[in-house]
């Protein structure tokens, strides 16, 4: 087994994790690398295996780092390469792996390649990006779009560059021009950027929008989406068959994987939003992504039956040797505690940390951080700013607010004098790490207990999974088993009703013992396989000598 299979991945959104003071003792309200170093002991105490840090590279920050101006340096806001090397060494010394965010689909408009590319039509780097003439017609050139493509942030996917009289293509912000992977020099250059970090000792990459890296060679119009709601935004009214999952993408990913394989024990996890069958193709024959992110828990209704069916479908669809993974949230999605409510947030963590496969946790979910409602005037995210009518749906600031460390002014995220770059949650004085560390019944205590159990028990960190029908509406159950060890039965109550579980019948007389409840009350008795379960409760039961 590899580290990325047995360990939990913890995502740090670096702007919001921990601000440290600069050399003059001044904090700027934006998190940084020295801040992360300060919190490594905390991270280690979560029994995680790796941290993934969202982009920390030089960037004008129009998309908060996902617009990279230089792939091989650190943004001064976050620190220096020396700070990074120290972070890497200190993390490794604590047994934590470090995963960086690679953003190969697009650069910032400030990247040297794009500066050259846009300088003239015959610049040697012109075709590093996707440039097109205005469509034929009479109107002003900037209105004659090359095709009907749209951006994820609202608005058309083409920006007109008056000095050279052509449009460049971008599926995100106009400051994020997309690289042209049909140009023979682009991929080798990006592979060198990977090597730069791998040589420094980075353990792997989370690869941003990896399925979008190749576009239709003819840039054809995307067809209408017959399933779109009448009020859907233009982006959702077309099917993205020419901007994503385009034939040829797998060759690119294989070459990226080959670079990782030049080193020992490195990995990449691909950001891919696609239906199950398409998602699975990104494992390749064990020669593409080590894992394509499985985001379905984010999109599916929070329903025991639906999720049980999906676990079966996902497990059934994995290619031979393909290692599963699960995600409850990230910097692009509303917080899990907001989506399912505080009571189910505990059940959700038990689900994530007991499913088969690598869990990815979003910072702050271990203390149940919720979305922070941010008025439009205070929004920072381009996805909000460009869609003012629907910013509450698409805006991503609410899930990116500063980590709540303690009850002091600014929650220990930054100094009391500084202004955090996004507002803190109103409840930070009560919902914070310090308060939960001292509370044996807190979500943080539950998280640690779950993570420790997962690490200690082979059945939970690598064993097989089997979804079991207990015949109770609103209750999801599955068994985890490994050869030569105890097995476990996980039972999750997605509803508020109490239930009497008859496990004797369901398990054919296995001896059981309650190991952990989301309520953290260990004293429940399981007699003859009969156990009472509270509403919104999840339990883990040990099955002695299973099999
Ligand atoms: C990915 C990132 C998102 C970013 C976009 C463009 O989806 O997760 O935050 O805005 O790519 O890079």
Coordinates of C-alpha atoms and ligand atoms in Angstrom, one line a residue:
X1 CA 0.0 0.0 0.0
X2 CA 1.1 3.6 -0.7
X3 CA 0.9 6.6 1.6
X4 CA -1.7 8.2 -0.6
X5 CA -3.9 5.1 -0.2
X6 CA -3.8 4.7 3.6
X7 CA -3.5 8.4 4.7
X8 CA -6.1 11.1 4.9
X9 CA -5.5 14.1 2.6
X10 CA -6.2 17.5 4.3
X11 CA -6.8 20.5 2.0
X12 CA -5.3 23.8 3.2
X13 CA -6.6 27.0 1.5
X14 CA -3.5 28.9 2.4
X15 CA -5.0 32.4 2.4
X16 CA -7.3 31.3 5.1
X17 CA -5.4 28.9 7.3
X18 CA -2.9 30.9 9.5
X19 CA -1.5 34.3 9.0
X20 CA 2.0 34.9 10.5
X21 CA 3.7 38.2 11.0
X22 CA 6.4 39.3 8.5
X23 CA 9.9 40.3 9.4
X24 CA 8.6 43.6 10.7
X25 CA 6.1 42.0 13.0
X26 CA 3.2 43.0 10.8
X27 CA 0.4 40.6 9.8
X28 CA -1.5 41.3 6.6
X29 CA -4.7 39.3 7.1
X30 CA -3.7 36.7 4.5
X31 CA -2.5 33.3 5.6
X32 CA 1.0 32.1 4.6
X33 CA 3.6 29.3 4.7
X34 CA 5.1 30.2 8.1
X35 CA 1.6 30.2 9.4
X36 CA 1.1 26.6 8.1
X37 CA 4.4 25.6 9.7
X38 CA 3.2 27.0 13.1
X39 CA 0.1 24.7 12.8
X40 CA 1.9 21.5 11.8
X41 CA 1.6 20.0 15.2
X42 CA -2.1 20.5 15.1
X43 CA -2.2 18.9 11.7
X44 CA -0.2 16.0 13.0
X45 CA -2.7 15.6 15.8
X46 CA -5.5 15.0 13.3
X47 CA -3.8 11.7 12.3
X48 CA -3.8 12.8 8.6
X49 CA -1.3 11.5 6.1
X50 CA -0.8 14.5 3.8
X51 CA -1.6 18.2 3.3
X52 CA -2.6 19.6 -0.1
X53 CA -2.0 23.3 -0.3
X54 CA -4.0 25.3 -2.8
X55 CA -1.8 27.4 -5.1
X56 CA 1.0 29.4 -3.5
X57 CA 2.7 30.7 -6.6
X58 CA 3.2 34.2 -7.9
X59 CA -0.2 35.4 -9.1
X60 CA -2.1 38.6 -9.5
X61 CA -4.8 36.8 -7.5
X62 CA -7.7 37.4 -9.8
X63 CA -8.7 33.8 -9.0
X64 CA -6.8 33.7 -5.7
X65 CA -3.8 31.8 -7.0
X66 CA -5.5 29.7 -9.6
X67 CA -4.1 32.3 -12.0
X68 CA -0.4 31.4 -12.0
X69 CA 2.2 33.9 -13.2
X70 CA 5.2 31.8 -12.4
X71 CA 5.1 28.0 -11.8
X72 CA 8.5 27.9 -10.1
X73 CA 8.4 30.4 -7.3
X74 CA 6.4 31.4 -4.2
X75 CA 4.1 34.4 -4.0
X76 CA 5.6 36.9 -1.5
X77 CA 2.3 37.0 0.2
X78 CA 2.9 33.4 1.2
X79 CA 6.6 33.6 1.8
X80 CA 9.7 32.5 -0.1
X81 CA 11.2 29.3 -1.6
X82 CA 13.3 29.0 1.6
X83 CA 10.1 29.1 3.7
X84 CA 8.6 26.5 1.4
X85 CA 11.7 24.2 1.8
X86 CA 11.4 24.6 5.6
X87 CA 7.7 23.7 5.5
X88 CA 8.4 20.6 3.4
X89 CA 11.2 19.5 5.8
X90 CA 9.1 20.2 8.9
X91 CA 6.1 18.4 7.5
X92 CA 8.2 15.4 6.4
X93 CA 9.8 15.3 9.9
X94 CA 6.2 14.8 11.3
X95 CA 5.4 12.1 8.8
X96 CA 3.2 14.4 6.7
X97 CA 3.4 14.4 2.9
X98 CA 3.0 17.6 0.9
X99 CA 0.8 17.9 -2.2
X100 CA 0.9 21.0 -4.3
X101 CA -1.7 22.4 -6.6
X102 CA -0.7 22.2 -10.3
X103 CA -2.7 24.5 -12.6
X104 CA -1.7 23.4 -16.1
X105 CA -4.9 24.3 -18.0
X106 CA -4.3 28.0 -17.9
X107 CA -1.8 30.6 -16.8
X108 CA -2.3 34.1 -15.5
X109 CA -2.3 36.8 -18.2
X110 CA 0.8 38.0 -16.4
X111 CA 2.8 34.8 -17.0
X112 CA 5.8 35.5 -19.2
X113 CA 4.4 33.1 -21.9
X114 CA 1.2 35.0 -22.3
X115 CA 3.0 38.4 -22.2
X116 CA 5.0 37.2 -25.2
X117 CA 2.1 35.4 -26.8
X118 CA -0.1 38.5 -26.8
X119 CA 2.7 40.8 -27.9
X120 CA 2.3 40.0 -31.6
X121 CA 0.7 37.5 -34.0
X122 CA 4.0 36.2 -35.1
X123 CA 5.6 35.9 -31.7
X124 CA 7.1 32.3 -31.3
X125 CA 4.8 31.8 -28.2
X126 CA 1.7 33.1 -30.0
X127 CA 0.3 29.5 -30.3
X128 CA 1.1 28.5 -26.7
X129 CA -2.5 29.9 -26.2
X130 CA -5.7 29.5 -28.1
X131 CA -6.1 32.5 -30.4
X132 CA -8.9 32.9 -33.0
X133 CA -10.0 35.5 -35.5
X134 CA -13.4 37.2 -35.1
X135 CA -16.1 35.3 -36.9
X136 CA -17.0 36.7 -40.3
X137 CA -19.7 39.3 -40.2
X138 CA -20.5 43.0 -40.1
X139 CA -20.5 44.0 -36.5
X140 CA -17.4 45.3 -34.6
X141 CA -14.8 42.6 -34.3
X142 CA -15.1 42.3 -30.5
X143 CA -18.7 41.2 -30.9
X144 CA -18.0 38.5 -33.5
X145 CA -17.2 35.6 -31.1
X146 CA -15.4 32.5 -32.6
X147 CA -18.0 30.1 -31.1
X148 CA -20.6 29.7 -28.4
X149 CA -18.3 28.6 -25.5
X150 CA -19.0 30.0 -22.0
X151 CA -17.0 30.4 -18.8
X152 CA -17.6 28.7 -15.5
X153 CA -17.7 32.1 -13.9
X154 CA -20.4 33.6 -16.1
X155 CA -19.8 35.3 -19.5
X156 CA -18.4 34.2 -22.8
X157 CA -15.1 32.2 -23.1
X158 CA -13.4 34.6 -25.5
X159 CA -11.7 38.0 -24.8
X160 CA -10.8 40.3 -27.7
X161 CA -7.3 41.6 -27.8
X162 CA -7.5 44.8 -29.8
X163 CA -3.8 45.3 -30.5
X164 CA -3.5 42.0 -32.4
X165 CA -7.2 41.8 -33.5
X166 CA -7.9 38.3 -32.2
X167 CA -9.7 36.6 -29.3
X168 CA -8.0 34.3 -26.7
X169 CA -9.9 31.6 -25.1
X170 CA -10.6 31.1 -21.3
X171 CA -13.1 28.9 -19.5
X172 CA -12.6 30.8 -16.2
X173 CA -11.7 34.4 -15.6
X174 CA -10.5 36.5 -18.6
X175 CA -7.2 36.8 -16.8
X176 CA -6.7 33.0 -17.1
X177 CA -5.9 32.4 -20.8
X178 CA -5.9 28.7 -21.6
X179 CA -2.8 26.9 -22.8
X180 CA -2.8 25.1 -26.2
X181 CA -1.7 21.6 -25.6
X182 CA -1.7 20.9 -29.3
X183 CA 1.5 23.0 -29.5
X184 CA 4.4 20.7 -29.2
X185 CA 6.4 22.8 -26.7
X186 CA 3.6 23.4 -24.1
X187 CA 3.4 20.0 -22.4
X188 CA 7.2 19.5 -22.1
X189 CA 7.4 23.0 -20.5
X190 CA 4.7 22.1 -18.0
X191 CA 6.4 18.8 -17.3
X192 CA 9.5 20.7 -16.4
X193 CA 7.5 22.8 -13.9
X194 CA 6.4 19.5 -12.3
X195 CA 10.0 18.4 -12.1
X196 CA 11.0 21.6 -10.4
X197 CA 8.8 20.8 -7.4
X198 CA 9.4 17.0 -7.5
X199 CA 13.2 17.7 -7.3
X200 CA 12.6 19.8 -4.2
X201 CA 10.9 16.9 -2.6
X202 CA 7.2 17.5 -3.1
X203 CA 5.1 14.3 -2.8
X204 CA 2.6 15.0 -5.4
X205 CA 0.1 17.2 -7.2
X206 CA -3.6 17.9 -7.1
X207 CA -4.1 18.8 -10.8
X208 CA -6.6 21.6 -11.4
X209 CA -9.3 20.9 -14.0
X210 CA -7.2 18.1 -15.6
X211 CA -10.1 17.0 -17.8
X212 CA -10.3 20.4 -19.5
X213 CA -6.7 20.6 -20.6
X214 CA -7.5 19.7 -24.3
X215 CA -10.0 21.5 -26.5
X216 CA -11.6 20.5 -29.7
X217 CA -9.1 21.1 -32.5
X218 CA -11.8 22.8 -34.7
X219 CA -13.4 24.7 -31.8
X220 CA -16.9 23.6 -32.7
X221 CA -20.0 25.1 -31.1
X222 CA -21.2 23.1 -28.1
X223 CA -24.6 21.6 -28.6
X224 CA -27.6 22.6 -26.5
X225 CA -28.2 20.8 -23.2
X226 CA -31.7 19.3 -23.4
X227 CA -31.8 18.8 -19.6
X228 CA -31.1 22.5 -18.7
X229 CA -33.7 24.2 -16.6
X230 CA -35.4 27.1 -18.3
X231 CA -33.7 29.6 -16.0
X232 CA -30.3 27.9 -16.3
X233 CA -27.3 30.2 -16.9
X234 CA -25.8 30.1 -20.4
X235 CA -22.9 27.9 -19.2
X236 CA -25.4 25.2 -18.2
X237 CA -27.5 25.5 -21.3
X238 CA -24.8 23.8 -23.5
X239 CA -23.1 20.4 -23.2
X240 CA -19.4 20.7 -22.7
X241 CA -18.3 18.1 -25.1
X242 CA -15.7 20.2 -26.9
X243 CA -14.1 21.9 -23.9
X244 CA -13.7 18.9 -21.6
X245 CA -12.9 15.2 -21.8
X246 CA -11.8 15.7 -25.4
X247 CA -10.1 12.8 -27.3
X248 CA -6.4 13.0 -26.8
X249 CA -6.5 14.1 -23.1
X250 CA -5.4 10.7 -21.9
X251 CA -2.1 10.9 -23.8
X252 CA -1.3 14.2 -22.0
X253 CA -2.1 12.7 -18.6
X254 CA 0.0 9.6 -19.4
X255 CA 3.0 11.9 -20.0
X256 CA 2.4 13.7 -16.7
X257 CA 2.2 10.4 -14.9
X258 CA 5.4 9.2 -16.5
X259 CA 7.2 12.2 -15.0
X260 CA 5.9 11.3 -11.5
X261 CA 7.1 7.7 -12.1
X262 CA 10.6 9.1 -12.7
X263 CA 10.6 9.6 -8.9
X264 CA 9.7 7.3 -5.9
X265 CA 6.3 7.3 -4.3
X266 CA 4.9 10.5 -5.9
X267 CA 1.2 10.8 -6.9
X268 CA -1.3 12.9 -8.6
X269 CA -5.0 13.3 -8.0
X270 CA -7.0 14.9 -10.8
X271 CA -9.8 17.4 -10.3
X272 CA -12.5 16.0 -12.6
X273 CA -16.2 16.6 -12.6
X274 CA -17.6 13.9 -14.9
X275 CA -20.2 11.2 -14.7
X276 CA -19.0 7.9 -13.2
X277 CA -18.1 6.0 -16.4
X278 CA -16.1 8.9 -17.8
X279 CA -14.4 9.5 -14.5
X280 CA -13.1 6.0 -14.4
X281 CA -11.2 6.4 -17.6
X282 CA -8.9 8.8 -15.9
X283 CA -7.2 5.9 -14.0
X284 CA -6.0 4.8 -17.4
X285 CA -4.4 1.4 -17.2
X286 CA -2.8 2.4 -13.9
X287 CA -0.8 4.9 -16.0
X288 CA -2.8 8.1 -15.6
X289 CA -4.1 9.7 -12.4
X290 CA -3.4 7.8 -9.2
X291 CA -6.9 8.9 -8.3
X292 CA -9.5 11.0 -10.1
X293 CA -11.4 12.9 -7.4
X294 CA -14.7 11.3 -6.6
X295 CA -17.0 14.4 -5.9
X296 CA -20.3 12.6 -5.9
X297 CA -20.9 13.0 -2.1
X298 CA -21.0 16.7 -2.9
X299 CA -23.6 16.5 -5.5
X300 CA -25.9 13.7 -4.4
X301 CA -28.9 14.3 -2.1
X302 CA -28.1 13.5 1.5
X303 CA -30.1 10.3 1.6
X304 CA -29.1 7.0 3.0
X305 CA -30.4 4.9 0.1
X306 CA -29.1 7.2 -2.6
X307 CA -25.6 7.2 -1.1
X308 CA -25.7 3.4 -0.4
X309 CA -26.6 2.8 -4.1
X310 CA -23.8 5.2 -5.2
X311 CA -21.2 3.4 -3.0
X312 CA -22.1 0.2 -4.8
X313 CA -22.1 1.8 -8.2
X314 CA -18.7 3.5 -7.6
X315 CA -17.1 0.4 -6.2
X316 CA -18.5 -1.6 -9.1
X317 CA -17.2 0.8 -11.7
X318 CA -13.6 1.0 -10.5
X319 CA -11.1 -0.5 -12.9
X320 CA -8.8 -3.3 -11.8
X321 CA -6.3 -1.8 -9.3
X322 CA -8.1 1.6 -9.3
X323 CA -8.0 2.9 -5.7
X324 CA -11.2 4.7 -4.5
X325 CA -11.4 8.1 -2.8
X326 CA -14.1 10.3 -1.3
X327 CA -14.5 14.1 -0.9
X328 CA -17.1 16.0 1.2
X329 CA -16.0 19.5 0.4
X330 CA -13.4 21.9 -1.0
X331 CA -12.8 25.5 -1.8
X332 CA -15.3 25.5 -4.6
X333 CA -18.3 24.0 -2.8
X334 CA -20.5 25.1 0.0
X335 CA -19.4 23.7 3.4
X336 CA -20.7 20.2 4.3
X337 CA -21.9 21.4 7.7
X338 CA -24.1 24.0 5.9
X339 CA -25.3 21.6 3.3
X340 CA -26.4 18.9 5.8
X341 CA -26.7 20.8 9.1
X342 CA -24.6 20.5 12.3
X343 CA -26.1 17.2 13.5
X344 CA -25.5 15.4 10.2
X345 CA -22.0 16.9 9.9
X346 CA -20.9 14.4 12.5
X347 CA -22.5 11.5 10.5
X348 CA -20.8 12.9 7.4
X349 CA -17.4 12.8 9.0
X350 CA -18.0 9.2 10.1
X351 CA -19.0 8.3 6.6
X352 CA -16.0 10.0 5.0
X353 CA -13.5 8.4 7.4
X354 CA -14.9 4.9 7.2
X355 CA -15.6 4.4 3.5
X356 CA -13.1 2.4 1.5
X357 CA -10.5 4.7 -0.1
X358 CA -8.6 7.9 0.5
X359 CA -10.6 10.6 2.2
X360 CA -10.0 14.3 1.4
X361 CA -10.9 16.7 4.1
X362 CA -11.3 20.4 3.7
X363 CA -9.8 22.6 6.4
X364 CA -12.2 23.6 9.1
X365 CA -14.7 20.8 8.4
X366 CA -13.1 18.9 11.4
X367 CA -14.6 21.6 13.6
X368 CA -17.9 21.9 11.6
X369 CA -17.1 25.3 10.1
X370 CA -20.1 26.6 8.1
X371 CA -20.5 28.9 5.1
X372 CA -20.3 32.5 6.1
X373 CA -22.9 34.6 4.3
X374 CA -21.0 37.4 2.6
X375 CA -22.8 40.4 1.2
X376 CA -22.2 41.1 -2.4
X377 CA -20.2 44.3 -1.7
X378 CA -17.7 42.2 0.3
X379 CA -17.4 39.4 -2.3
X380 CA -13.9 38.7 -3.6
X381 CA -14.5 35.6 -5.8
X382 CA -14.8 36.3 -9.6
X383 CA -17.5 33.6 -9.7
X384 CA -19.6 35.8 -7.5
X385 CA -18.6 39.2 -8.9
X386 CA -19.4 38.1 -12.5
X387 CA -22.8 36.6 -11.5
X388 CA -24.3 39.3 -9.2
X389 CA -27.9 38.0 -9.6
X390 CA -26.9 34.5 -8.5
X391 CA -23.8 35.1 -6.4
X392 CA -25.2 33.3 -3.5
X393 CA -25.3 30.1 -5.5
X394 CA -22.0 30.4 -7.4
X395 CA -19.9 32.5 -5.1
X396 CA -17.2 30.7 -3.3
X397 CA -16.2 33.2 -0.6
X398 CA -18.5 31.6 2.0
X399 CA -16.5 28.4 2.2
X400 CA -13.1 30.2 2.2
X401 CA -13.3 32.2 5.4
X402 CA -10.4 32.1 8.0
X403 CA -9.8 29.1 10.1
X404 CA -11.3 29.5 13.6
X405 CA -8.5 28.7 16.0
X406 CA -9.6 30.2 19.3
X407 CA -11.9 32.9 20.8
X408 CA -9.4 35.7 20.7
X409 CA -10.0 38.7 18.3
X410 CA -9.7 37.5 14.7
X411 CA -9.9 33.9 16.0
X412 CA -6.2 33.4 16.2
X413 CA -6.0 33.5 12.4
X414 CA -4.2 36.8 12.4
X415 CA -3.3 39.5 14.9
X416 CA -6.1 41.5 16.5
X417 CA -4.9 44.6 14.6
X418 CA -5.0 43.1 11.1
X419 CA -8.1 42.8 8.9
X420 CA -8.7 39.2 7.7
X421 CA -9.0 39.1 3.9
X422 CA -12.5 37.6 4.3
X423 CA -14.8 38.1 7.3
X424 CA -14.7 35.5 10.1
X425 CA -17.8 33.5 11.0
X426 CA -19.9 35.2 13.6
X427 CA -19.8 32.1 15.8
X428 CA -16.0 31.8 15.9
X429 CA -15.8 32.5 19.7
X430 CA -17.7 29.3 20.4
X431 CA -16.8 27.2 17.3
X432 CA -13.1 27.0 17.3
X433 CA -10.2 24.5 17.7
X434 CA -9.3 25.6 21.3
X435 CA -12.8 25.2 22.6
X436 CA -13.2 21.8 20.8
X437 CA -9.9 20.5 22.1
X438 CA -11.2 20.8 25.6
X439 CA -14.5 19.2 24.9
X440 CA -14.4 15.4 24.7
X441 CA -17.8 15.4 22.9
X442 CA -16.8 17.9 20.2
X443 CA -16.7 17.3 16.5
X444 CA -12.9 17.7 16.6
X445 CA -12.7 15.0 19.3
X446 CA -14.9 12.8 17.1
X447 CA -12.7 13.5 14.1
X448 CA -9.5 12.6 15.9
X449 CA -11.1 9.4 17.2
X450 CA -12.2 8.4 13.7
X451 CA -8.9 9.2 12.1
X452 CA -7.0 7.3 14.8
X453 CA -9.2 4.3 14.4
X454 CA -8.9 4.4 10.7
X455 CA -5.1 4.5 10.9
X456 CA -4.9 1.7 13.5
X457 CA -7.4 -0.8 11.9
X458 CA -6.4 -2.5 8.6
X459 CA -10.1 -3.2 7.9
X460 CA -10.9 0.5 7.9
X461 CA -7.9 1.8 6.0
X462 CA -7.6 -0.9 3.4
X463 CA -10.2 -3.5 3.9
X464 CA -13.1 -4.4 1.6
X465 CA -16.5 -2.8 1.8
X466 CA -19.9 -4.2 1.5
X467 CA -23.1 -2.2 1.7
X468 CA -25.7 -4.0 3.8
X469 CA -29.5 -3.5 3.7
X470 CA -30.7 -3.4 7.3
X471 CA -34.2 -2.7 6.0
X472 CA -34.6 0.6 7.9
X473 CA -35.5 3.7 5.9
X474 CA -32.9 6.5 6.4
X475 CA -30.2 4.2 7.7
X476 CA -27.0 3.4 5.8
X477 CA -24.9 0.4 6.8
X478 CA -21.8 -1.2 5.5
X479 CA -19.2 -3.8 6.6
X480 CA -15.5 -3.3 6.4
X481 CA -13.4 -6.4 6.5
X482 CA -9.7 -7.3 6.1
X483 CA -8.0 -10.6 6.2
X484 CA -6.7 -11.7 9.6
X485 CA -8.2 -8.8 11.6
X486 CA -11.4 -7.7 13.1
X487 CA -14.1 -6.4 10.8
X488 CA -16.4 -3.4 11.4
X489 CA -20.0 -2.6 10.8
X490 CA -20.7 1.1 10.3
X491 CA -24.3 2.2 10.7
X492 CA -25.3 5.8 9.9
X493 CA -28.7 7.3 10.8
X494 CA -29.4 10.0 8.2
X495 CA -32.7 10.9 10.0
X496 CA -33.9 12.3 13.3
X497 CA -35.8 9.2 14.3
X498 CA -34.5 6.6 16.8
X499 CA -34.3 3.0 15.7
X500 CA -33.9 -0.3 17.3
X501 CA -31.3 -2.2 15.2
X502 CA -31.5 -5.9 15.0
X503 CA -27.9 -6.7 14.0
X504 CA -28.2 -10.3 15.1
X505 CA -30.5 -10.9 12.2
X506 CA -28.5 -8.8 9.8
X507 CA -25.1 -10.3 10.6
X508 CA -25.9 -13.9 11.3
X509 CA -24.8 -14.0 14.9
X510 CA -21.5 -12.1 14.9
X511 CA -20.3 -10.9 18.2
X512 CA -20.4 -7.1 18.2
X513 CA -19.0 -4.4 20.4
X514 CA -19.7 -0.7 20.0
X515 CA -16.3 1.0 19.3
X516 CA -17.3 4.6 18.5
X517 CA -20.5 6.6 18.3
X518 CA -20.8 10.1 16.7
X519 CA -22.0 11.0 20.2
X520 CA -18.8 9.7 21.7
X521 CA -20.6 7.8 24.4
X522 CA -18.9 4.5 24.7
X523 CA -21.1 2.8 27.3
X524 CA -23.9 1.5 25.1
X525 CA -24.6 -2.2 25.5
X526 CA -25.2 -4.4 22.5
X527 CA -27.1 -7.5 23.7
X528 CA -27.8 -10.3 21.4
X529 CA -27.3 -8.1 18.5
X530 CA -30.0 -5.6 19.5
X531 CA -29.0 -2.0 19.8
X532 CA -30.8 1.3 20.1
X533 CA -29.7 4.1 17.9
X534 CA -30.4 7.7 18.2
X535 CA -31.5 10.1 15.5
X536 CA -28.6 11.7 13.7
X537 CA -26.2 9.1 15.2
X538 CA -23.6 7.0 13.5
X539 CA -21.9 4.0 15.1
X540 CA -19.0 1.7 14.4
X541 CA -19.2 -1.8 15.8
X542 CA -16.4 -4.3 15.9
X543 CA -17.1 -7.7 14.5
X544 CA -14.8 -10.2 16.1
X545 CA -13.0 -12.7 13.9
X546 CA -15.2 -11.8 11.0
X547 CA -15.0 -14.3 8.2
Ligands
LIG1 C1 -10.6 24.7 -10.3 C2 -10.3 25.3 -9.0 C3 -11.1 26.6 -8.8 C4 -10.6 27.5 -9.9 C5 -10.7 26.9 -11.3 C6 -9.8 27.6 -12.3 O1 -11.9 24.3 -10.4 O2 -10.6 24.4 -7.9 O3 -10.9 27.1 -7.6 O4 -11.3 28.7 -9.9 O5 -10.2 25.5 -11.3 O6 -8.5 27.4 -12.0

